[in-house]
Amino acid sequence: MVQIVNNKLFSGISPKELLEATYKASENFQVRAFFEAKEEILKTGKYSEQEFYEILDTMIDAETERKIVLDQLRGKKPLFLEEITKSIKAFLAENVIRDVIYLKEQGYVEEQVEIKTKTVIKKIKGEEKEVEEKEYFYRYQVKEVPHDFTEHYFEPVSIVFDSGVCCYCGWCSSVCPVNAIEVTADNLEIDDNICMKCGLCFTVCPRSFSIDQAYQSIKKLDKSLTYSEKIGGYINAYTGTTTKDEIKKVRQDGGIVTSLLEYLLENKLVDAIIAVQHSSDLWRPEPIIIDDVKDLYKTGGTKYANAPSLKIIDQAKKYNKIAIVGVPCMMKAIEKGTLFPSGLPFFKNIKYKVGLFCMESFSYLDIIKLAKDKFNQDINELTKMNIDKGKFIITLKSGEELAVDLKEVQSYARDNCHYCEDLTSDYADISVGSIGSQSGYSSVITRSKEGEEIFKGAVDAGLIEYQNLKEVKPGQGLVERIAISKRKKCKPIILETQKE
Ligand SMILES: Cc1cc2nc3c(=O)[nH]c(=O)nc-3n(C[C@H](O)[C@H](O)[C@H](O)COP(=O)(O)OP(=O)(O)OC[C@H]3O[C@@H](n4cnc5c(N)ncnc54)[C@H](O)[C@@H]3O)c2cc1C
Ligand code: SF4
Ligand code: SF4
Ligand code: SF4
């Protein structure tokens, strides 16, 4: 039997089952909070009435689907996500996976973790040694809950901020339907008088609950991808450089990012791009919307201070198709918005995610301090900062380069970066960094059909020259080694309520 509800298919579900699930979905706290705040939401002007109902509609559909998945999972023994997708055929496998993870957060499903130890042979300082490695296995089962159980309520993201783990990506601020959140590069404030306690900000925040298990299982389903524990799911890995002299003047490494963005704008694959430029304070990055190629070059080059780029996404709503450049935590934030609460009902115009590699970032004030302490330089004298071959390197206006060991500057990095496990922007369509490539080149990892297409499109347009990353030294091996060491060092995120 196939039910068509709001143009979506609920196949193999009986009308009774569907009706009950829809009724339960309408009682969900997020759906209710959103519905009840209709007037306030429309007053902010963020969404038109039609958009408001479209969002509500997708929220109810997603919640209905979850209730059906919950019912079909009841009474089953603990199962791996892959096994669950085989046993529940009513929905796409990736939907079932995201539903189970969300049901866990709602308090209906428990996650059981089994740890096994295996012995592997590793080359350490040229010598082969036996090393013990832990492997983690995650299974999921519906919990026995009391009859009067109420599903978990999601807090606003002040809880993430108060726990000291907010990475200031800015996503919650764009998503909040009543504009209650103000995020800067180092602060987050919620206006309690406006907040309607819908918890949507918490749902999409990359630092609230983890989507790592969902991500891994979904990527493993996609047979067009190679899945690596170190660098995530990918199609190809390249090393490349721009062919354009104007881009060479402003680029950080291979100028790949600027070349890709130029290709996207010139070929009208997007109407606008969200990137960062220097603000009136040199080296303090400022998020910017670019809709004209002539403004693109001012975004070239890495600013190592963080900027909450995602907070301006809602300002780009007027464009039909946009691309976003950002660090891994931002790519994860958008992916979370795509999975939850209902398949990216908020900013459907995001077409391409161009991710950067990122080991850590710094607050603007700490960058100034670093330049003074380690190089005895005023920040305004710097024309470039770079991390290469284990060194933090600055270039002065005179052209002189000064370097210190990377270890010496690591204490200046933001604390909240220590909760970040992703070096290579696993959640992007295409990821770009310097590790693995020669100077003047960037390492590029394509992770989706779209990412591969735009890379090859820019190559065909004569903007980029490339080779396979495995054909060069230090190559993909180094990217993988540094990526896994970042994962191992990452601190677990514990929110204030979980500490009690
Ligand atoms: C904070 C930070 C840390 C990094 N750490 C590493 C690292 O450890 N290892 C590594 O291999 N690579 C790292 N990178 C990536 C690397 O510095 C280059 O950005 C990447 O190699 C692309 O070079 P490109 O020449 O192709 O980019 P370009 O063509 O020069 O374009 C650079 C793009 O980066 C964007 N950008 C610059 N600064 C920021 C920022 N603060 N936030 C968001 N977007 C920004 C610009 O908008 C521009 O679109 C880091 C980047 C950042 C922003
Ligand atoms: S969405 Fe980003 S800015 Fe907002 S609380 Fe989470 S990490 Fe911080
Ligand atoms: S701050 Fe968060 S909980 Fe409050 S209205 Fe905005 S999105 Fe909803
Ligand atoms: S290390 Fe992680 S949290 Fe810090 S800026 Fe980079 S991606 Fe964001």
Coordinates of C-alpha atoms and ligand atoms in Angstrom, one line a residue:
M1 CA 0.0 0.0 0.0
V2 CA 1.2 3.5 -0.8
Q3 CA 0.0 6.6 1.0
I4 CA 0.6 10.0 -0.5
V5 CA 0.7 12.6 2.2
N6 CA 1.6 16.2 1.3
N7 CA 3.2 14.9 -1.9
K8 CA 5.5 12.5 0.0
L9 CA 5.3 8.7 -0.2
F10 CA 4.8 6.6 2.9
S11 CA 4.9 3.2 1.2
G12 CA 3.8 0.0 2.9
I13 CA 2.2 1.9 5.8
S14 CA -1.5 1.2 6.6
P15 CA -3.8 4.2 6.9
K16 CA -4.4 3.4 10.6
E17 CA -0.6 3.4 11.3
L18 CA -0.2 6.6 9.4
L19 CA -3.0 8.4 11.2
E20 CA -1.7 7.3 14.6
A21 CA 1.8 8.4 13.8
T22 CA 0.7 11.8 12.4
Y23 CA -1.4 12.4 15.6
K24 CA 1.6 11.6 17.8
A25 CA 3.8 13.8 15.6
S26 CA 1.5 16.7 16.1
E27 CA 2.1 16.5 19.8
N28 CA 5.9 16.8 19.4
F29 CA 7.1 19.8 21.5
Q30 CA 9.1 21.3 18.6
V31 CA 6.2 21.1 16.2
R32 CA 3.9 22.7 18.8
A33 CA 6.4 25.4 19.8
F34 CA 6.9 26.3 16.1
F35 CA 3.1 26.3 15.4
E36 CA 2.2 28.3 18.5
A37 CA 4.8 31.0 17.7
K38 CA 3.5 31.6 14.2
E39 CA 2.7 35.2 14.9
E40 CA 6.1 36.0 16.4
I41 CA 7.9 34.1 13.6
L42 CA 6.0 36.0 10.8
K43 CA 6.6 39.3 12.7
T44 CA 10.4 38.8 12.5
G45 CA 10.0 38.7 8.7
K46 CA 12.4 35.7 8.4
Y47 CA 9.8 33.6 6.7
S48 CA 6.6 34.3 4.7
E49 CA 3.4 32.6 5.7
Q50 CA 3.8 30.1 2.9
E51 CA 7.4 29.3 4.0
F52 CA 6.2 29.0 7.6
Y53 CA 3.7 26.3 6.5
E54 CA 6.2 24.5 4.3
I55 CA 8.6 24.3 7.3
L56 CA 5.8 23.1 9.6
D57 CA 4.8 20.5 7.0
T58 CA 8.3 19.1 6.7
M59 CA 8.6 19.0 10.5
I60 CA 5.4 17.0 10.8
D61 CA 6.4 14.6 8.0
A62 CA 9.8 14.0 9.6
E63 CA 8.3 13.4 13.0
T64 CA 5.6 11.1 11.6
E65 CA 8.3 9.1 9.9
R66 CA 10.2 8.8 13.2
K67 CA 7.1 7.6 15.0
I68 CA 6.6 4.9 12.4
V69 CA 10.3 3.9 12.6
L70 CA 9.9 3.7 16.4
D71 CA 6.9 1.4 16.1
Q72 CA 8.6 -0.9 13.6
L73 CA 11.8 -1.1 15.8
R74 CA 9.9 -2.0 19.0
G75 CA 10.6 -5.5 20.3
K76 CA 13.7 -6.0 18.2
K77 CA 17.0 -7.0 19.8
P78 CA 19.9 -4.5 19.7
L79 CA 20.9 -4.0 16.1
F80 CA 23.6 -2.2 14.1
L81 CA 22.2 0.8 12.1
E82 CA 22.9 -1.2 8.9
E83 CA 20.8 -4.1 10.2
I84 CA 18.0 -1.7 11.1
T85 CA 17.9 -0.3 7.5
K86 CA 17.5 -3.8 6.2
S87 CA 14.6 -4.5 8.6
I88 CA 12.7 -1.3 8.0
K89 CA 11.9 -1.0 4.3
A90 CA 9.3 1.8 4.4
F91 CA 11.7 4.6 4.1
L92 CA 15.1 5.4 2.5
A93 CA 17.9 3.7 4.4
E94 CA 19.6 7.1 5.2
N95 CA 16.3 8.4 6.6
V96 CA 15.9 5.4 8.9
I97 CA 19.5 6.0 10.1
R98 CA 18.9 9.7 10.9
D99 CA 15.6 8.8 12.5
V100 CA 17.1 6.2 14.9
I101 CA 19.8 8.7 16.0
Y102 CA 17.1 11.4 16.6
L103 CA 14.9 8.9 18.5
K104 CA 17.9 8.2 20.8
E105 CA 18.0 11.9 21.6
Q106 CA 14.3 12.0 22.2
G107 CA 14.8 9.3 24.8
Y108 CA 13.1 6.3 23.0
V109 CA 16.1 4.4 21.8
E110 CA 19.3 3.4 23.6
E111 CA 22.8 3.1 22.2
Q112 CA 24.9 0.1 23.3
V113 CA 28.6 0.4 22.7
E114 CA 30.8 -2.7 22.6
I115 CA 34.6 -2.2 22.7
K116 CA 36.9 -4.8 21.2
T117 CA 40.6 -4.8 21.2
K118 CA 42.6 -6.0 18.1
T119 CA 46.3 -6.2 17.5
V120 CA 47.7 -4.6 14.4
I121 CA 51.2 -4.3 13.0
K122 CA 52.4 -0.6 12.7
K123 CA 55.6 1.0 11.5
I124 CA 56.9 3.1 14.3
K125 CA 60.1 5.0 13.6
G126 CA 60.9 2.6 10.8
E127 CA 60.3 -0.5 12.9
E128 CA 57.3 -2.8 12.6
K129 CA 55.6 -3.2 16.0
E130 CA 52.5 -4.9 17.4
V131 CA 50.0 -2.3 18.6
E132 CA 46.7 -2.8 20.4
E133 CA 43.8 -0.8 18.9
K134 CA 40.3 -0.4 20.2
E135 CA 37.3 -0.9 17.9
Y136 CA 33.9 0.4 18.8
F137 CA 30.6 -1.2 17.8
Y138 CA 27.3 0.6 18.2
R139 CA 23.9 -1.1 18.4
Y140 CA 20.5 0.4 19.0
Q141 CA 17.3 -0.8 20.7
V142 CA 14.0 0.7 21.7
K143 CA 14.0 1.4 25.5
E144 CA 11.3 0.1 27.9
V145 CA 9.7 3.4 28.9
P146 CA 7.0 4.0 31.4
H147 CA 3.5 4.7 30.1
D148 CA 3.6 8.3 31.1
F149 CA 7.0 8.9 29.5
T150 CA 7.4 12.3 27.9
E151 CA 10.0 12.6 25.1
H152 CA 13.1 14.7 25.8
Y153 CA 12.8 18.4 25.4
F154 CA 15.7 20.2 23.6
E155 CA 17.2 23.1 25.4
P156 CA 18.2 26.3 23.6
V157 CA 21.9 26.3 22.7
S158 CA 22.8 28.5 25.8
I159 CA 23.6 25.0 27.3
V160 CA 26.3 24.4 24.6
F161 CA 27.8 27.9 25.2
D162 CA 27.7 27.5 29.0
S163 CA 29.5 24.1 28.7
G164 CA 32.4 25.9 26.9
V165 CA 32.1 23.9 23.7
C166 CA 30.5 26.3 21.3
C167 CA 32.7 26.7 18.2
Y168 CA 30.9 30.0 17.2
C169 CA 30.0 28.7 13.7
G170 CA 26.8 30.9 13.8
W171 CA 24.4 28.3 12.4
C172 CA 22.0 28.5 15.3
S173 CA 21.6 32.2 14.8
S174 CA 20.6 31.7 11.1
V175 CA 18.2 28.8 12.0
C176 CA 16.4 30.5 15.0
P177 CA 12.9 31.3 13.6
V178 CA 12.5 34.4 15.8
N179 CA 16.1 35.8 15.6
A180 CA 16.7 35.3 19.4
I181 CA 20.4 34.4 19.0
E182 CA 23.3 36.7 18.5
V183 CA 26.6 35.0 17.8
T184 CA 30.0 36.7 17.4
A185 CA 33.4 35.2 17.0
D186 CA 33.7 34.7 20.8
N187 CA 30.3 35.1 22.3
L188 CA 26.7 33.8 22.1
E189 CA 23.6 35.5 23.6
I190 CA 20.0 34.4 23.6
D191 CA 17.3 36.9 24.2
D192 CA 15.0 35.0 26.7
N193 CA 12.2 37.4 26.0
I194 CA 12.0 36.3 22.4
C195 CA 13.1 32.7 22.6
M196 CA 10.1 30.3 22.2
K197 CA 12.0 27.3 23.5
C198 CA 11.6 25.3 20.3
G199 CA 15.1 23.7 20.6
L200 CA 15.7 24.0 16.9
C201 CA 19.0 25.6 17.5
F202 CA 20.0 22.7 19.7
T203 CA 18.9 20.2 17.0
V204 CA 21.1 21.7 14.3
C205 CA 24.1 22.6 16.5
P206 CA 27.3 20.7 15.7
R207 CA 28.2 20.6 19.4
S208 CA 24.9 19.4 20.9
F209 CA 24.5 15.6 20.1
S210 CA 26.7 13.6 17.8
I211 CA 25.8 12.6 14.3
D212 CA 29.1 10.7 13.8
Q213 CA 27.5 7.3 13.8
A214 CA 24.7 8.4 11.4
Y215 CA 27.3 10.0 9.1
Q216 CA 29.5 6.9 9.0
S217 CA 26.6 4.6 8.4
I218 CA 25.1 6.8 5.6
K219 CA 28.4 7.2 3.9
K220 CA 29.1 3.4 4.0
L221 CA 25.8 2.8 2.2
D222 CA 27.0 4.9 -0.7
K223 CA 28.9 2.5 -3.0
S224 CA 30.3 5.4 -5.1
L225 CA 32.4 6.4 -2.0
T226 CA 35.5 5.0 -0.4
Y227 CA 35.1 5.1 3.3
S228 CA 38.1 5.9 5.5
E229 CA 38.2 6.0 9.3
K230 CA 40.8 8.7 8.9
I231 CA 39.4 11.1 6.3
G232 CA 35.7 10.0 6.0
G233 CA 33.9 9.2 2.8
Y234 CA 35.4 10.3 -0.5
I235 CA 35.4 9.9 -4.2
N236 CA 38.9 11.1 -5.2
A237 CA 41.9 12.9 -3.7
Y238 CA 44.0 15.2 -5.8
T239 CA 46.7 17.8 -5.5
G240 CA 46.1 20.9 -7.6
T241 CA 47.0 24.5 -8.3
T242 CA 45.3 27.4 -10.0
T243 CA 46.4 28.5 -13.5
K244 CA 45.2 32.1 -13.1
D245 CA 47.8 34.7 -12.2
E246 CA 45.3 37.0 -10.5
I247 CA 44.3 34.1 -8.1
K248 CA 48.0 33.3 -7.5
K249 CA 48.4 36.8 -6.0
V250 CA 45.7 36.3 -3.4
R251 CA 45.7 32.6 -2.7
Q252 CA 46.8 30.8 0.4
D253 CA 48.1 27.6 -1.1
G254 CA 47.0 26.3 -4.5
G255 CA 44.2 28.9 -5.0
I256 CA 41.9 26.0 -5.5
V257 CA 39.1 27.4 -3.4
T258 CA 39.0 30.8 -5.2
S259 CA 39.2 28.9 -8.6
L260 CA 36.3 26.7 -7.6
L261 CA 34.2 29.7 -6.5
E262 CA 35.0 31.6 -9.7
Y263 CA 33.9 28.6 -11.7
L264 CA 30.7 28.4 -9.7
L265 CA 29.8 32.0 -10.2
E266 CA 31.0 32.4 -13.8
N267 CA 28.9 29.4 -14.8
K268 CA 25.9 30.4 -12.8
L269 CA 25.9 27.2 -10.9
V270 CA 25.4 29.5 -7.9
D271 CA 24.1 33.0 -7.5
A272 CA 26.1 33.8 -4.4
I273 CA 28.9 32.6 -2.2
I274 CA 29.5 32.9 1.5
A275 CA 33.1 33.4 2.4
V276 CA 35.2 35.7 4.6
Q277 CA 37.3 38.8 3.9
H278 CA 39.5 40.9 6.2
S279 CA 37.4 43.4 8.2
S280 CA 38.4 46.9 8.9
D281 CA 40.8 45.3 11.4
L282 CA 43.3 43.4 9.3
W283 CA 43.3 39.7 10.0
R284 CA 39.9 39.8 11.8
P285 CA 37.8 37.8 9.3
E286 CA 34.4 39.1 8.4
P287 CA 31.8 36.8 6.8
I288 CA 30.6 38.2 3.4
I289 CA 28.1 37.3 0.7
I290 CA 29.7 37.6 -2.8
D291 CA 27.5 37.6 -5.9
D292 CA 29.9 39.1 -8.3
V293 CA 33.2 37.5 -9.5
K294 CA 34.9 40.9 -9.3
D295 CA 34.5 40.9 -5.5
L296 CA 35.8 37.3 -5.1
Y297 CA 39.5 37.9 -4.9
K298 CA 39.3 39.9 -1.7
T299 CA 38.3 36.6 0.1
G300 CA 41.5 34.8 -1.0
G301 CA 44.0 33.6 1.7
T302 CA 43.6 32.1 5.1
K303 CA 42.7 34.2 8.1
Y304 CA 43.5 32.0 11.1
A305 CA 41.1 33.8 13.4
N306 CA 37.6 32.3 13.5
A307 CA 34.5 34.0 12.1
P308 CA 30.9 32.9 12.6
S309 CA 30.2 32.6 8.8
L310 CA 27.0 30.6 9.1
K311 CA 25.2 33.4 10.9
I312 CA 24.8 35.3 7.6
I313 CA 23.2 32.4 5.7
D314 CA 19.7 33.6 6.4
Q315 CA 20.7 36.9 4.7
A316 CA 21.4 34.9 1.5
K317 CA 17.9 33.5 1.4
K318 CA 17.0 35.7 -1.6
Y319 CA 19.4 33.7 -3.8
N320 CA 18.2 30.5 -5.3
K321 CA 21.6 28.7 -5.1
I322 CA 24.5 29.4 -2.9
A323 CA 27.9 27.9 -2.0
I324 CA 29.6 28.1 1.4
V325 CA 33.2 28.1 2.3
G326 CA 34.1 27.1 5.8
V327 CA 36.0 25.1 8.3
P328 CA 35.0 21.5 9.3
C329 CA 32.8 22.5 12.2
M330 CA 30.7 24.6 9.9
M331 CA 30.4 21.8 7.3
K332 CA 29.2 19.5 10.1
A333 CA 26.7 22.2 11.3
I334 CA 25.1 22.4 7.8
E335 CA 25.0 18.6 7.5
K336 CA 23.2 18.4 10.8
G337 CA 20.7 20.9 9.5
T338 CA 20.3 18.7 6.4
L339 CA 19.5 15.6 8.5
F340 CA 17.4 17.3 11.2
P341 CA 14.9 18.5 12.2
S342 CA 13.3 17.7 8.9
G343 CA 15.7 17.6 6.0
L344 CA 16.9 21.2 5.8
P345 CA 13.6 23.0 5.6
F346 CA 15.4 26.2 6.5
F347 CA 17.9 27.1 3.9
K348 CA 17.3 24.8 0.9
N349 CA 19.4 27.1 -1.3
I350 CA 22.7 25.7 0.0
K351 CA 24.0 23.7 -3.0
Y352 CA 27.7 23.4 -2.4
K353 CA 29.8 23.1 0.7
V354 CA 33.4 23.9 0.2
G355 CA 35.3 22.7 3.3
L356 CA 38.8 23.7 4.4
F357 CA 41.2 21.5 6.3
C358 CA 41.5 22.8 9.9
M359 CA 43.7 21.8 12.8
E360 CA 42.7 24.7 15.0
S361 CA 41.8 28.4 14.8
F362 CA 42.6 31.3 17.1
S363 CA 40.7 34.2 18.6
Y364 CA 41.5 37.5 16.9
L365 CA 43.1 38.8 20.2
D366 CA 45.2 35.7 20.5
I367 CA 46.5 36.1 16.9
I368 CA 47.6 39.7 17.8
K369 CA 49.3 38.3 21.0
L370 CA 50.9 35.5 19.0
A371 CA 52.4 37.9 16.5
K372 CA 53.8 40.0 19.3
D373 CA 55.0 37.2 21.7
K374 CA 56.5 34.9 19.1
F375 CA 57.6 37.2 16.3
N376 CA 57.7 40.7 18.1
Q377 CA 55.6 42.0 15.2
D378 CA 52.5 44.2 15.0
I379 CA 49.7 42.3 13.3
N380 CA 49.3 45.1 10.7
E381 CA 52.8 44.3 9.4
L382 CA 51.8 40.8 8.3
T383 CA 50.9 40.0 4.7
K384 CA 50.5 36.3 5.2
M385 CA 50.2 33.6 7.8
N386 CA 50.7 30.0 7.0
I387 CA 51.2 26.6 8.6
D388 CA 53.6 24.4 6.6
K389 CA 55.8 21.4 7.5
G390 CA 55.3 21.7 11.2
K391 CA 56.0 25.5 11.3
F392 CA 53.8 28.6 11.8
I393 CA 55.1 31.1 9.2
I394 CA 54.5 34.8 8.9
T395 CA 55.4 36.9 5.9
L396 CA 56.1 40.6 6.5
K397 CA 55.4 43.6 4.2
S398 CA 59.1 43.6 3.4
G399 CA 58.7 40.1 2.0
E400 CA 60.7 38.6 4.9
E401 CA 59.5 35.2 6.3
L402 CA 59.7 34.3 9.9
A403 CA 58.9 30.9 11.4
V404 CA 58.4 29.1 14.7
D405 CA 57.6 25.5 15.5
L406 CA 53.9 24.9 15.3
K407 CA 54.1 23.4 18.8
E408 CA 55.0 26.9 20.2
V409 CA 51.8 28.5 18.9
Q410 CA 49.4 25.7 19.8
S411 CA 48.7 27.1 23.3
Y412 CA 47.2 30.2 21.6
A413 CA 44.6 28.1 19.8
R414 CA 40.9 28.3 20.9
D415 CA 40.0 25.8 23.7
N416 CA 36.8 24.9 21.9
C417 CA 38.8 23.5 19.0
H418 CA 40.0 20.7 21.3
Y419 CA 36.5 19.2 21.0
C420 CA 36.9 18.9 17.2
E421 CA 37.7 15.6 15.6
D422 CA 37.6 16.6 12.0
L423 CA 40.7 17.7 10.1
T424 CA 39.5 17.4 6.5
S425 CA 36.0 18.7 6.5
D426 CA 34.4 15.2 6.2
Y427 CA 30.9 16.8 5.8
A428 CA 31.8 19.0 2.8
D429 CA 31.1 18.3 -0.9
I430 CA 34.8 19.1 -1.6
S431 CA 37.6 19.7 1.0
V432 CA 40.7 21.7 0.4
G433 CA 43.9 22.0 2.5
S434 CA 47.6 22.3 2.3
I435 CA 48.7 19.2 4.2
G436 CA 49.9 16.5 1.8
S437 CA 50.8 18.8 -1.1
Q438 CA 53.8 20.8 -2.2
S439 CA 54.1 24.5 -1.6
G440 CA 51.8 26.4 -4.0
Y441 CA 49.5 23.4 -4.3
S442 CA 46.4 22.3 -2.4
S443 CA 45.2 18.9 -1.4
V444 CA 41.6 18.3 -2.6
I445 CA 39.2 15.6 -1.5
T446 CA 36.0 15.2 -3.4
R447 CA 33.2 13.7 -1.3
S448 CA 30.0 13.9 -3.3
K449 CA 29.0 13.8 -7.0
E450 CA 28.6 17.6 -6.9
G451 CA 32.0 18.1 -5.4
E452 CA 33.7 15.9 -8.0
E453 CA 31.7 17.6 -10.8
I454 CA 32.7 21.1 -9.9
F455 CA 36.4 20.1 -9.5
K456 CA 36.4 18.5 -12.9
G457 CA 34.4 21.5 -14.3
A458 CA 37.0 23.9 -13.1
V459 CA 39.7 21.8 -14.6
D460 CA 37.9 21.6 -17.9
A461 CA 37.5 25.4 -17.8
G462 CA 41.2 25.7 -17.6
L463 CA 41.2 27.1 -14.1
I464 CA 43.0 24.3 -12.3
E465 CA 45.8 21.8 -13.0
Y466 CA 45.9 18.6 -10.9
Q467 CA 47.4 15.2 -10.2
N468 CA 46.3 12.4 -8.0
L469 CA 47.3 13.0 -4.4
K470 CA 48.7 9.4 -4.1
E471 CA 51.2 10.3 -6.9
V472 CA 53.0 13.0 -5.0
K473 CA 55.0 13.3 -1.7
P474 CA 54.1 13.6 1.1
G475 CA 50.6 12.9 -0.4
Q476 CA 47.5 11.3 1.0
G477 CA 49.4 9.2 3.6
L478 CA 50.4 12.4 5.5
V479 CA 46.8 13.7 5.4
E480 CA 45.5 10.5 6.8
R481 CA 48.2 10.3 9.6
I482 CA 47.4 13.9 10.8
A483 CA 43.7 13.3 10.4
I484 CA 43.7 10.3 12.6
S485 CA 45.9 11.9 15.2
K486 CA 43.4 14.8 15.4
R487 CA 40.6 12.3 16.0
K488 CA 42.5 10.6 18.7
K489 CA 43.3 13.8 20.6
C490 CA 39.8 15.1 20.4
K491 CA 38.1 15.7 23.8
P492 CA 34.6 14.3 24.4
I493 CA 31.8 16.9 24.5
I494 CA 29.9 16.8 27.8
L495 CA 27.1 19.3 28.2
E496 CA 26.3 20.9 31.6
T497 CA 23.2 18.7 32.1
Q498 CA 25.1 15.5 31.3
K499 CA 27.7 16.4 33.9
E500 CA 25.2 16.1 36.8
Ligands
LIG1 C1 41.3 28.6 10.6 C2 41.9 27.8 9.5 C3 42.8 26.8 9.9 C4 43.4 26.0 8.9 N1 44.2 25.0 9.2 C5 44.8 24.1 8.3 C6 45.6 23.1 8.6 O1 45.9 22.8 9.8 N2 46.1 22.3 7.6 C7 45.8 22.5 6.3 O2 46.2 21.7 5.5 N3 44.9 23.5 6.0 C8 44.4 24.3 6.9 N4 43.6 25.3 6.5 C9 43.3 25.5 5.1 C10 44.3 26.2 4.3 O3 44.9 27.3 5.1 C11 43.8 26.8 3.0 O4 42.6 27.6 3.3 C12 43.4 25.8 2.0 O5 44.5 25.0 1.7 C13 42.8 26.4 0.7 O6 43.9 27.1 0.1 P1 43.5 27.8 -1.3 O7 44.8 28.5 -1.7 O8 42.9 26.8 -2.2 O9 42.5 28.9 -0.8 P2 42.2 30.4 -1.3 O10 42.0 30.3 -2.8 O11 43.3 31.3 -0.8 O12 40.8 30.7 -0.6 C14 40.8 30.7 0.8 C15 39.3 30.6 1.2 O13 39.3 30.4 2.6 C16 38.2 31.2 3.2 N5 38.7 31.5 4.5 C17 39.8 32.1 4.9 N6 39.8 32.3 6.2 C18 38.7 31.7 6.7 C19 38.2 31.6 8.0 N7 38.8 32.0 9.1 N8 37.0 31.0 8.1 C20 36.3 30.5 7.0 N9 36.8 30.6 5.8 C21 38.0 31.2 5.6 C22 38.2 32.4 2.3 O14 36.9 32.9 2.3 C23 38.5 31.9 0.9 O15 37.4 31.5 0.2 C24 43.1 26.2 7.5 C25 42.2 27.2 7.2 C26 41.6 28.0 8.2 C27 40.6 29.1 7.8
SF4_2 S1 25.3 26.2 16.3 FE1 27.4 26.9 16.3 S2 27.3 29.0 17.2 FE2 25.4 28.0 17.7 S3 25.8 27.1 19.8 FE3 26.2 25.5 18.2 S4 28.4 25.7 17.9 FE4 27.7 27.5 18.9
SF4_3 S1 16.9 30.4 20.6 FE1 16.7 28.3 20.0 S2 15.1 27.5 21.3 FE2 14.9 29.7 21.3 S3 13.5 30.2 19.6 FE3 15.5 30.3 18.8 S4 15.9 28.3 17.9 FE4 14.1 28.1 19.3
SF4_4 S1 39.5 23.1 14.8 FE1 37.4 22.4 14.5 S2 36.2 23.7 15.9 FE2 38.2 24.7 15.6 S3 37.8 26.1 13.9 FE3 38.7 24.2 13.0 S4 36.9 23.1 12.5 FE4 36.1 24.7 13.9

